[in-house]
JSON list of C-alpha atoms in Angstrom, two decimals:
[
{"chain": "A", "resi": 376, "resn": "MET", "atom": "CA", "xyz": [-30.15, -101.29, 101.29]},
{"chain": "A", "resi": 377, "resn": "SER", "atom": "CA", "xyz": [-27.07, -100.80, 103.43]},
{"chain": "A", "resi": 378, "resn": "ALA", "atom": "CA", "xyz": [-26.46, -97.94, 105.30]},
{"chain": "A", "resi": 379, "resn": "SER", "atom": "CA", "xyz": [-23.25, -96.19, 104.92]},
{"chain": "A", "resi": 380, "resn": "PRO", "atom": "CA", "xyz": [-21.09, -98.16, 107.59]},
{"chain": "A", "resi": 381, "resn": "SER", "atom": "CA", "xyz": [-19.87, -96.33, 110.67]},
{"chain": "A", "resi": 382, "resn": "ALA", "atom": "CA", "xyz": [-15.99, -94.99, 111.14]},
{"chain": "A", "resi": 383, "resn": "ASP", "atom": "CA", "xyz": [-16.44, -95.30, 114.87]},
{"chain": "A", "resi": 384, "resn": "GLY", "atom": "CA", "xyz": [-16.49, -99.29, 115.64]},
{"chain": "A", "resi": 385, "resn": "VAL", "atom": "CA", "xyz": [-19.93, -100.76, 116.87]},
{"chain": "A", "resi": 386, "resn": "ASP", "atom": "CA", "xyz": [-21.70, -101.16, 120.29]},
{"chain": "A", "resi": 387, "resn": "PRO", "atom": "CA", "xyz": [-19.43, -102.94, 122.17]},
{"chain": "A", "resi": 388, "resn": "GLY", "atom": "CA", "xyz": [-22.28, -104.98, 124.20]},
{"chain": "A", "resi": 389, "resn": "LEU", "atom": "CA", "xyz": [-23.49, -106.13, 120.11]},
{"chain": "A", "resi": 390, "resn": "LEU", "atom": "CA", "xyz": [-19.87, -106.83, 119.46]},
{"chain": "A", "resi": 391, "resn": "ALA", "atom": "CA", "xyz": [-19.44, -109.34, 122.60]},
{"chain": "A", "resi": 392, "resn": "GLY", "atom": "CA", "xyz": [-22.17, -111.10, 122.28]},
{"chain": "A", "resi": 393, "resn": "TRP", "atom": "CA", "xyz": [-20.94, -111.83, 118.77]},
{"chain": "A", "resi": 394, "resn": "VAL", "atom": "CA", "xyz": [-17.69, -113.00, 119.89]},
{"chain": "A", "resi": 395, "resn": "ALA", "atom": "CA", "xyz": [-18.93, -115.04, 122.46]},
{"chain": "A", "resi": 396, "resn": "ALA", "atom": "CA", "xyz": [-21.66, -116.39, 119.97]},
{"chain": "A", "resi": 397, "resn": "ARG", "atom": "CA", "xyz": [-18.99, -116.97, 117.33]},
{"chain": "A", "resi": 398, "resn": "SER", "atom": "CA", "xyz": [-16.49, -119.10, 119.95]},
{"chain": "A", "resi": 399, "resn": "ILE", "atom": "CA", "xyz": [-19.09, -121.54, 120.74]},
{"chain": "A", "resi": 400, "resn": "ALA", "atom": "CA", "xyz": [-20.29, -121.67, 117.06]},
{"chain": "A", "resi": 401, "resn": "ARG", "atom": "CA", "xyz": [-17.12, -123.12, 116.54]},
{"chain": "A", "resi": 402, "resn": "GLY", "atom": "CA", "xyz": [-15.75, -125.11, 119.56]},
{"chain": "A", "resi": 403, "resn": "LEU", "atom": "CA", "xyz": [-13.61, -122.69, 121.22]},
{"chain": "A", "resi": 404, "resn": "PRO", "atom": "CA", "xyz": [-12.74, -121.19, 124.29]},
{"chain": "A", "resi": 405, "resn": "ALA", "atom": "CA", "xyz": [-14.70, -118.43, 125.79]},
{"chain": "A", "resi": 406, "resn": "PRO", "atom": "CA", "xyz": [-13.65, -115.11, 125.14]},
{"chain": "A", "resi": 407, "resn": "VAL", "atom": "CA", "xyz": [-11.55, -113.37, 127.82]},
{"chain": "A", "resi": 408, "resn": "ALA", "atom": "CA", "xyz": [-11.67, -109.40, 128.13]},
{"chain": "A", "resi": 409, "resn": "VAL", "atom": "CA", "xyz": [-8.51, -107.77, 127.84]},
{"chain": "A", "resi": 410, "resn": "HIS", "atom": "CA", "xyz": [-7.26, -104.16, 126.86]},
{"chain": "A", "resi": 411, "resn": "GLY", "atom": "CA", "xyz": [-10.59, -103.13, 126.14]},
{"chain": "A", "resi": 412, "resn": "GLY", "atom": "CA", "xyz": [-11.69, -105.61, 123.68]},
{"chain": "A", "resi": 413, "resn": "TRP", "atom": "CA", "xyz": [-11.24, -109.82, 123.87]},
{"chain": "A", "resi": 414, "resn": "ARG", "atom": "CA", "xyz": [-9.00, -112.31, 123.42]},
{"chain": "A", "resi": 415, "resn": "VAL", "atom": "CA", "xyz": [-9.91, -115.76, 121.59]},
{"chain": "A", "resi": 416, "resn": "ASP", "atom": "CA", "xyz": [-7.31, -118.25, 122.10]},
{"chain": "A", "resi": 417, "resn": "THR", "atom": "CA", "xyz": [-7.66, -120.44, 118.97]},
{"chain": "A", "resi": 418, "resn": "HIS", "atom": "CA", "xyz": [-4.27, -122.32, 119.66]},
{"chain": "A", "resi": 419, "resn": "SER", "atom": "CA", "xyz": [-4.57, -123.42, 115.52]},
{"chain": "A", "resi": 420, "resn": "ASP", "atom": "CA", "xyz": [-2.15, -124.11, 112.88]},
{"chain": "A", "resi": 421, "resn": "VAL", "atom": "CA", "xyz": [-2.19, -120.50, 111.65]},
{"chain": "A", "resi": 422, "resn": "GLU", "atom": "CA", "xyz": [-3.52, -118.74, 114.34]},
{"chain": "A", "resi": 423, "resn": "TRP", "atom": "CA", "xyz": [-2.75, -118.95, 117.64]},
{"chain": "A", "resi": 424, "resn": "CYS", "atom": "CA", "xyz": [-5.19, -116.17, 119.10]},
{"chain": "A", "resi": 425, "resn": "ARG", "atom": "CA", "xyz": [-7.03, -113.20, 118.20]},
{"chain": "A", "resi": 426, "resn": "TYR", "atom": "CA", "xyz": [-7.71, -109.93, 119.44]},
{"chain": "A", "resi": 427, "resn": "ILE", "atom": "CA", "xyz": [-10.97, -108.03, 118.65]},
{"chain": "A", "resi": 428, "resn": "SER", "atom": "CA", "xyz": [-11.88, -104.57, 119.66]},
{"chain": "A", "resi": 429, "resn": "ALA", "atom": "CA", "xyz": [-15.19, -102.29, 119.28]},
{"chain": "A", "resi": 430, "resn": "ARG", "atom": "CA", "xyz": [-13.56, -100.06, 117.55]},
{"chain": "A", "resi": 431, "resn": "PRO", "atom": "CA", "xyz": [-9.81, -98.20, 116.99]},
{"chain": "A", "resi": 432, "resn": "ASP", "atom": "CA", "xyz": [-7.92, -96.65, 119.76]},
{"chain": "A", "resi": 433, "resn": "SER", "atom": "CA", "xyz": [-5.09, -96.36, 121.76]},
{"chain": "A", "resi": 434, "resn": "ALA", "atom": "CA", "xyz": [-5.22, -99.76, 123.58]},
{"chain": "A", "resi": 435, "resn": "ILE", "atom": "CA", "xyz": [-4.84, -101.21, 120.04]},
{"chain": "A", "resi": 436, "resn": "ALA", "atom": "CA", "xyz": [-1.68, -99.85, 119.72]},
{"chain": "A", "resi": 437, "resn": "ALA", "atom": "CA", "xyz": [-0.09, -100.36, 123.33]},
{"chain": "A", "resi": 438, "resn": "LEU", "atom": "CA", "xyz": [-1.45, -104.08, 122.80]},
{"chain": "A", "resi": 439, "resn": "ALA", "atom": "CA", "xyz": [0.17, -104.51, 119.49]},
{"chain": "A", "resi": 440, "resn": "ARG", "atom": "CA", "xyz": [3.34, -103.20, 120.72]},
{"chain": "A", "resi": 441, "resn": "THR", "atom": "CA", "xyz": [3.63, -106.27, 123.08]},
{"chain": "A", "resi": 442, "resn": "ILE", "atom": "CA", "xyz": [3.33, -108.92, 120.60]},
{"chain": "A", "resi": 443, "resn": "ALA", "atom": "CA", "xyz": [6.16, -110.69, 120.14]},
{"chain": "A", "resi": 444, "resn": "ARG", "atom": "CA", "xyz": [5.09, -114.01, 118.20]},
{"chain": "A", "resi": 445, "resn": "PRO", "atom": "CA", "xyz": [4.12, -115.23, 114.91]},
{"chain": "A", "resi": 446, "resn": "ARG", "atom": "CA", "xyz": [-0.07, -115.88, 114.54]},
{"chain": "A", "resi": 447, "resn": "VAL", "atom": "CA", "xyz": [-1.86, -113.59, 116.24]},
{"chain": "A", "resi": 448, "resn": "PHE", "atom": "CA", "xyz": [-4.03, -111.66, 114.92]},
{"chain": "A", "resi": 449, "resn": "ILE", "atom": "CA", "xyz": [-5.43, -108.30, 115.55]},
{"chain": "A", "resi": 450, "resn": "LYS", "atom": "CA", "xyz": [-9.20, -107.11, 114.33]},
{"chain": "A", "resi": 451, "resn": "VAL", "atom": "CA", "xyz": [-11.36, -104.00, 114.77]},
{"chain": "A", "resi": 452, "resn": "CYS", "atom": "CA", "xyz": [-14.07, -102.78, 113.75]},
{"chain": "A", "resi": 453, "resn": "ALA", "atom": "CA", "xyz": [-13.00, -99.63, 111.62]},
{"chain": "A", "resi": 454, "resn": "ASP", "atom": "CA", "xyz": [-11.24, -99.48, 107.87]},
{"chain": "A", "resi": 455, "resn": "ASP", "atom": "CA", "xyz": [-8.36, -100.88, 107.38]},
{"chain": "A", "resi": 456, "resn": "ALA", "atom": "CA", "xyz": [-6.10, -97.62, 107.52]},
{"chain": "A", "resi": 457, "resn": "ALA", "atom": "CA", "xyz": [-7.18, -96.82, 110.72]},
{"chain": "A", "resi": 458, "resn": "LEU", "atom": "CA", "xyz": [-6.12, -100.56, 112.02]},
{"chain": "A", "resi": 459, "resn": "LEU", "atom": "CA", "xyz": [-2.74, -100.22, 110.14]},
{"chain": "A", "resi": 460, "resn": "ARG", "atom": "CA", "xyz": [-2.27, -96.55, 111.77]},
{"chain": "A", "resi": 461, "resn": "LEU", "atom": "CA", "xyz": [-2.31, -98.39, 115.66]},
{"chain": "A", "resi": 462, "resn": "LEU", "atom": "CA", "xyz": [-0.06, -100.97, 114.59]},
{"chain": "A", "resi": 463, "resn": "PRO", "atom": "CA", "xyz": [4.00, -100.89, 114.58]},
{"chain": "A", "resi": 464, "resn": "ASP", "atom": "CA", "xyz": [6.02, -101.91, 111.01]},
{"chain": "A", "resi": 465, "resn": "GLY", "atom": "CA", "xyz": [5.49, -105.19, 109.67]},
{"chain": "A", "resi": 466, "resn": "TRP", "atom": "CA", "xyz": [2.10, -106.38, 110.49]},
{"chain": "A", "resi": 467, "resn": "THR", "atom": "CA", "xyz": [-0.13, -107.52, 107.30]},
{"chain": "A", "resi": 468, "resn": "LEU", "atom": "CA", "xyz": [-3.59, -106.53, 106.34]},
{"chain": "A", "resi": 469, "resn": "GLN", "atom": "CA", "xyz": [-5.93, -109.75, 105.65]},
{"chain": "A", "resi": 470, "resn": "ASP", "atom": "CA", "xyz": [-9.08, -109.47, 103.53]},
{"chain": "A", "resi": 471, "resn": "ARG", "atom": "CA", "xyz": [-11.57, -107.07, 103.90]},
{"chain": "A", "resi": 472, "resn": "ALA", "atom": "CA", "xyz": [-14.96, -107.87, 105.97]},
{"chain": "A", "resi": 473, "resn": "TRP", "atom": "CA", "xyz": [-18.56, -106.16, 107.41]},
{"chain": "A", "resi": 474, "resn": "VAL", "atom": "CA", "xyz": [-20.32, -106.19, 110.57]},
{"chain": "A", "resi": 475, "resn": "MET", "atom": "CA", "xyz": [-23.56, -106.80, 109.33]},
{"chain": "A", "resi": 476, "resn": "THR", "atom": "CA", "xyz": [-27.24, -106.84, 111.48]},
{"chain": "A", "resi": 477, "resn": "SER", "atom": "CA", "xyz": [-30.53, -107.33, 110.71]},
{"chain": "A", "resi": 478, "resn": "THR", "atom": "CA", "xyz": [-34.11, -106.55, 112.09]},
{"chain": "A", "resi": 479, "resn": "ALA", "atom": "CA", "xyz": [-36.23, -107.36, 108.87]},
{"chain": "A", "resi": 480, "resn": "ASP", "atom": "CA", "xyz": [-38.44, -110.34, 107.89]},
{"chain": "A", "resi": 481, "resn": "PRO", "atom": "CA", "xyz": [-36.22, -111.60, 105.05]},
{"chain": "A", "resi": 482, "resn": "PRO", "atom": "CA", "xyz": [-38.54, -112.66, 101.75]},
{"chain": "A", "resi": 483, "resn": "ALA", "atom": "CA", "xyz": [-39.33, -116.31, 101.80]},
{"chain": "A", "resi": 484, "resn": "ARG", "atom": "CA", "xyz": [-38.02, -118.68, 99.06]},
{"chain": "A", "resi": 485, "resn": "SER", "atom": "CA", "xyz": [-38.02, -122.09, 98.29]},
{"chain": "A", "resi": 486, "resn": "LEU", "atom": "CA", "xyz": [-35.85, -125.12, 97.83]},
{"chain": "A", "resi": 487, "resn": "PRO", "atom": "CA", "xyz": [-35.38, -125.62, 94.11]},
{"chain": "A", "resi": 488, "resn": "SER", "atom": "CA", "xyz": [-36.65, -129.37, 92.97]},
{"chain": "A", "resi": 489, "resn": "GLY", "atom": "CA", "xyz": [-34.89, -132.09, 94.27]},
{"chain": "A", "resi": 490, "resn": "TYR", "atom": "CA", "xyz": [-32.51, -130.61, 97.25]},
{"chain": "A", "resi": 491, "resn": "THR", "atom": "CA", "xyz": [-33.98, -131.45, 101.09]},
{"chain": "A", "resi": 492, "resn": "LEU", "atom": "CA", "xyz": [-33.09, -129.37, 104.05]},
{"chain": "A", "resi": 493, "resn": "ALA", "atom": "CA", "xyz": [-32.07, -130.52, 107.58]},
{"chain": "A", "resi": 494, "resn": "LEU", "atom": "CA", "xyz": [-31.83, -128.74, 110.73]},
{"chain": "A", "resi": 495, "resn": "GLU", "atom": "CA", "xyz": [-30.46, -130.27, 113.68]},
{"chain": "A", "resi": 496, "resn": "GLU", "atom": "CA", "xyz": [-29.57, -128.32, 117.07]},
{"chain": "A", "resi": 497, "resn": "ILE", "atom": "CA", "xyz": [-26.10, -129.81, 119.27]},
{"chain": "A", "resi": 498, "resn": "ASP", "atom": "CA", "xyz": [-24.42, -128.05, 122.26]},
{"chain": "A", "resi": 499, "resn": "HIS", "atom": "CA", "xyz": [-26.12, -125.18, 121.65]},
{"chain": "A", "resi": 500, "resn": "VAL", "atom": "CA", "xyz": [-25.18, -124.79, 117.69]},
{"chain": "A", "resi": 501, "resn": "ILE", "atom": "CA", "xyz": [-27.78, -124.01, 115.15]},
{"chain": "A", "resi": 502, "resn": "ALA", "atom": "CA", "xyz": [-27.23, -126.70, 111.90]},
{"chain": "A", "resi": 503, "resn": "ALA", "atom": "CA", "xyz": [-28.63, -125.87, 108.90]},
{"chain": "A", "resi": 504, "resn": "THR", "atom": "CA", "xyz": [-27.75, -128.23, 105.64]},
{"chain": "A", "resi": 505, "resn": "ILE", "atom": "CA", "xyz": [-28.82, -128.09, 102.40]},
{"chain": "A", "resi": 506, "resn": "THR", "atom": "CA", "xyz": [-28.60, -131.76, 100.31]},
{"chain": "A", "resi": 507, "resn": "ALA", "atom": "CA", "xyz": [-28.64, -131.47, 96.39]},
{"chain": "A", "resi": 508, "resn": "PRO", "atom": "CA", "xyz": [-30.16, -133.94, 94.15]},
{"chain": "A", "resi": 509, "resn": "ASP", "atom": "CA", "xyz": [-26.73, -136.31, 93.73]},
{"chain": "A", "resi": 510, "resn": "GLY", "atom": "CA", "xyz": [-26.40, -136.14, 97.54]},
{"chain": "A", "resi": 511, "resn": "THR", "atom": "CA", "xyz": [-23.58, -133.43, 97.41]},
{"chain": "A", "resi": 512, "resn": "LEU", "atom": "CA", "xyz": [-23.39, -130.87, 100.00]},
{"chain": "A", "resi": 513, "resn": "GLY", "atom": "CA", "xyz": [-25.34, -127.70, 98.99]},
{"chain": "A", "resi": 514, "resn": "ALA", "atom": "CA", "xyz": [-25.16, -125.23, 101.55]},
{"chain": "A", "resi": 515, "resn": "SER", "atom": "CA", "xyz": [-24.88, -125.35, 104.67]},
{"chain": "A", "resi": 516, "resn": "GLY", "atom": "CA", "xyz": [-24.39, -122.54, 107.84]},
{"chain": "A", "resi": 517, "resn": "TYR", "atom": "CA", "xyz": [-24.55, -122.27, 112.07]},
{"chain": "A", "resi": 518, "resn": "ALA", "atom": "CA", "xyz": [-25.98, -120.29, 114.26]},
{"chain": "A", "resi": 519, "resn": "VAL", "atom": "CA", "xyz": [-26.09, -119.38, 118.10]},
{"chain": "A", "resi": 520, "resn": "GLU", "atom": "CA", "xyz": [-28.20, -117.41, 120.45]},
{"chain": "A", "resi": 521, "resn": "THR", "atom": "CA", "xyz": [-26.64, -116.15, 123.67]},
{"chain": "A", "resi": 522, "resn": "ALA", "atom": "CA", "xyz": [-25.93, -113.01, 125.26]},
{"chain": "A", "resi": 523, "resn": "GLY", "atom": "CA", "xyz": [-28.50, -111.15, 123.32]},
{"chain": "A", "resi": 524, "resn": "VAL", "atom": "CA", "xyz": [-27.85, -111.95, 119.95]},
{"chain": "A", "resi": 525, "resn": "PHE", "atom": "CA", "xyz": [-28.83, -114.48, 117.48]},
{"chain": "A", "resi": 526, "resn": "ALA", "atom": "CA", "xyz": [-25.12, -114.83, 115.56]},
{"chain": "A", "resi": 527, "resn": "TYR", "atom": "CA", "xyz": [-24.97, -116.54, 111.96]},
{"chain": "A", "resi": 528, "resn": "ASP", "atom": "CA", "xyz": [-21.96, -118.38, 110.90]},
{"chain": "A", "resi": 529, "resn": "ARG", "atom": "CA", "xyz": [-19.77, -120.23, 107.92]},
{"chain": "A", "resi": 530, "resn": "ILE", "atom": "CA", "xyz": [-22.85, -119.64, 105.77]},
{"chain": "A", "resi": 531, "resn": "ARG", "atom": "CA", "xyz": [-21.46, -121.50, 102.38]},
{"chain": "A", "resi": 532, "resn": "THR", "atom": "CA", "xyz": [-22.75, -122.60, 99.04]},
{"chain": "A", "resi": 533, "resn": "SER", "atom": "CA", "xyz": [-20.58, -125.00, 97.19]},
{"chain": "A", "resi": 534, "resn": "ALA", "atom": "CA", "xyz": [-19.45, -123.51, 93.57]},
{"chain": "A", "resi": 535, "resn": "ASP", "atom": "CA", "xyz": [-21.71, -126.62, 92.04]},
{"chain": "A", "resi": 536, "resn": "HIS", "atom": "CA", "xyz": [-24.41, -124.69, 93.65]},
{"chain": "A", "resi": 537, "resn": "GLN", "atom": "CA", "xyz": [-24.25, -121.29, 93.79]},
{"chain": "A", "resi": 538, "resn": "ARG", "atom": "CA", "xyz": [-26.96, -118.82, 92.06]},
{"chain": "A", "resi": 539, "resn": "ARG", "atom": "CA", "xyz": [-29.89, -120.96, 93.05]},
{"chain": "A", "resi": 540, "resn": "GLY", "atom": "CA", "xyz": [-30.89, -119.50, 96.56]},
{"chain": "A", "resi": 541, "resn": "LEU", "atom": "CA", "xyz": [-29.43, -121.76, 98.83]},
{"chain": "A", "resi": 542, "resn": "GLY", "atom": "CA", "xyz": [-27.38, -119.26, 100.93]},
{"chain": "A", "resi": 543, "resn": "HIS", "atom": "CA", "xyz": [-30.37, -117.61, 101.18]},
{"chain": "A", "resi": 544, "resn": "VAL", "atom": "CA", "xyz": [-32.55, -120.57, 102.26]},
{"chain": "A", "resi": 545, "resn": "VAL", "atom": "CA", "xyz": [-30.02, -121.64, 104.82]},
{"chain": "A", "resi": 546, "resn": "MET", "atom": "CA", "xyz": [-30.26, -117.74, 106.22]},
{"chain": "A", "resi": 547, "resn": "THR", "atom": "CA", "xyz": [-33.73, -118.01, 106.58]},
{"chain": "A", "resi": 548, "resn": "SER", "atom": "CA", "xyz": [-34.06, -121.47, 108.10]},
{"chain": "A", "resi": 549, "resn": "LEU", "atom": "CA", "xyz": [-31.48, -120.46, 110.56]},
{"chain": "A", "resi": 550, "resn": "ARG", "atom": "CA", "xyz": [-33.63, -117.62, 111.79]},
{"chain": "A", "resi": 551, "resn": "THR", "atom": "CA", "xyz": [-36.69, -119.82, 112.59]},
{"chain": "A", "resi": 552, "resn": "GLN", "atom": "CA", "xyz": [-34.94, -121.43, 115.29]},
{"chain": "A", "resi": 553, "resn": "ARG", "atom": "CA", "xyz": [-34.50, -118.01, 116.88]},
{"chain": "A", "resi": 554, "resn": "ARG", "atom": "CA", "xyz": [-36.24, -118.45, 120.44]},
{"chain": "A", "resi": 555, "resn": "SER", "atom": "CA", "xyz": [-36.12, -114.74, 121.25]},
{"chain": "A", "resi": 556, "resn": "GLY", "atom": "CA", "xyz": [-37.14, -111.83, 119.31]},
{"chain": "A", "resi": 557, "resn": "ALA", "atom": "CA", "xyz": [-34.89, -109.78, 121.38]},
{"chain": "A", "resi": 558, "resn": "SER", "atom": "CA", "xyz": [-31.75, -111.08, 120.30]},
{"chain": "A", "resi": 559, "resn": "ARG", "atom": "CA", "xyz": [-30.08, -108.75, 117.57]},
{"chain": "A", "resi": 560, "resn": "GLU", "atom": "CA", "xyz": [-29.14, -110.35, 114.58]},
{"chain": "A", "resi": 561, "resn": "ILE", "atom": "CA", "xyz": [-25.55, -110.21, 113.69]},
{"chain": "A", "resi": 562, "resn": "LEU", "atom": "CA", "xyz": [-22.60, -111.69, 111.25]},
{"chain": "A", "resi": 563, "resn": "VAL", "atom": "CA", "xyz": [-19.14, -110.45, 110.07]},
{"chain": "A", "resi": 564, "resn": "ALA", "atom": "CA", "xyz": [-19.56, -110.79, 106.00]},
{"chain": "A", "resi": 565, "resn": "THR", "atom": "CA", "xyz": [-16.90, -110.91, 103.27]},
{"chain": "A", "resi": 566, "resn": "ASP", "atom": "CA", "xyz": [-17.36, -108.66, 100.41]},
{"chain": "A", "resi": 567, "resn": "GLN", "atom": "CA", "xyz": [-19.28, -111.53, 98.53]},
{"chain": "A", "resi": 568, "resn": "GLY", "atom": "CA", "xyz": [-21.12, -112.21, 101.26]},
{"chain": "A", "resi": 569, "resn": "ARG", "atom": "CA", "xyz": [-22.06, -108.46, 101.48]},
{"chain": "A", "resi": 570, "resn": "ALA", "atom": "CA", "xyz": [-24.20, -108.33, 98.48]},
{"chain": "A", "resi": 571, "resn": "LEU", "atom": "CA", "xyz": [-26.30, -111.87, 99.54]},
{"chain": "A", "resi": 572, "resn": "TYR", "atom": "CA", "xyz": [-27.14, -110.29, 103.30]},
{"chain": "A", "resi": 573, "resn": "SER", "atom": "CA", "xyz": [-27.89, -106.76, 101.40]},
{"chain": "A", "resi": 574, "resn": "SER", "atom": "CA", "xyz": [-30.19, -108.47, 99.34]},
{"chain": "A", "resi": 575, "resn": "LEU", "atom": "CA", "xyz": [-32.22, -110.16, 102.55]},
{"chain": "A", "resi": 576, "resn": "GLY", "atom": "CA", "xyz": [-32.22, -106.65, 104.13]},
{"chain": "A", "resi": 577, "resn": "TRP", "atom": "CA", "xyz": [-29.09, -106.54, 106.67]},
{"chain": "A", "resi": 578, "resn": "THR", "atom": "CA", "xyz": [-27.58, -103.44, 107.11]},
{"chain": "A", "resi": 579, "resn": "VAL", "atom": "CA", "xyz": [-23.66, -102.54, 107.39]},
{"chain": "A", "resi": 580, "resn": "GLN", "atom": "CA", "xyz": [-22.78, -101.39, 110.90]},
{"chain": "A", "resi": 581, "resn": "SER", "atom": "CA", "xyz": [-19.10, -101.07, 110.42]},
{"chain": "A", "resi": 582, "resn": "PRO", "atom": "CA", "xyz": [-16.03, -102.16, 108.14]},
{"chain": "A", "resi": 583, "resn": "TYR", "atom": "CA", "xyz": [-14.13, -105.02, 109.61]},
{"chain": "A", "resi": 584, "resn": "ALA", "atom": "CA", "xyz": [-10.13, -104.91, 109.62]},
{"chain": "A", "resi": 585, "resn": "SER", "atom": "CA", "xyz": [-8.04, -107.75, 110.52]},
{"chain": "A", "resi": 586, "resn": "ALA", "atom": "CA", "xyz": [-4.13, -107.65, 110.83]},
{"chain": "A", "resi": 587, "resn": "LEU", "atom": "CA", "xyz": [-1.64, -110.73, 111.36]},
{"chain": "A", "resi": 588, "resn": "SER", "atom": "CA", "xyz": [1.59, -110.46, 112.87]},
{"chain": "A", "resi": 589, "resn": "PRO", "atom": "CA", "xyz": [4.83, -110.27, 111.88]},
{"chain": "A", "resi": 590, "resn": "VAL", "atom": "CA", "xyz": [7.35, -113.80, 111.72]},
{"chain": "A", "resi": 591, "resn": "TRP", "atom": "CA", "xyz": [10.21, -112.59, 113.39]},
{"chain": "A", "resi": 592, "resn": "GLY", "atom": "CA", "xyz": [13.41, -113.23, 112.28]},
{"chain": "A", "resi": 593, "resn": "ALA", "atom": "CA", "xyz": [12.48, -114.70, 109.05]}
]
């Protein structure tokens, strides 16, 4: 059962580890410490960079006033309303997410008949892939252990293979690759993912709000 999420953000050390792990998992540059949080320079077609903070405070308001380009995201461990209060007009809230952690041993679950699981590690990124009997991708996910955390990333089940426990198997299989019992397990979940992780004993630490900078002159 998930506890009530905190309105005060999360432990900055925990979030710093997650930001570093996520960057490794996605082949992104290492995060840079700025404005009391971190900047990740993604430089993709949809995102120039993102700023991430463990809690809502005045540094975010000051940062937002300096941003004058589109495709910049500010992400904060806070609810949507708390983030929006810190931003100038024109910023657009994105889908809500949740910072979650776990210290529980999840229940075991077997793969359905005909499905196969593969685990591999490349450049510190652990990948779990489940293949369906027809050879299509059933589910997949990634994890990285670094900076005192074991972070899960992009846990996905294909639409044609949902409600068969594949996401559960991906999570528990990745967990077997954790080298240190002291590494704190963490992920950021969508609303839909939150239900799965809660069933595995995960706890919500904080909402995770996100906003996108405006397109000036549009």
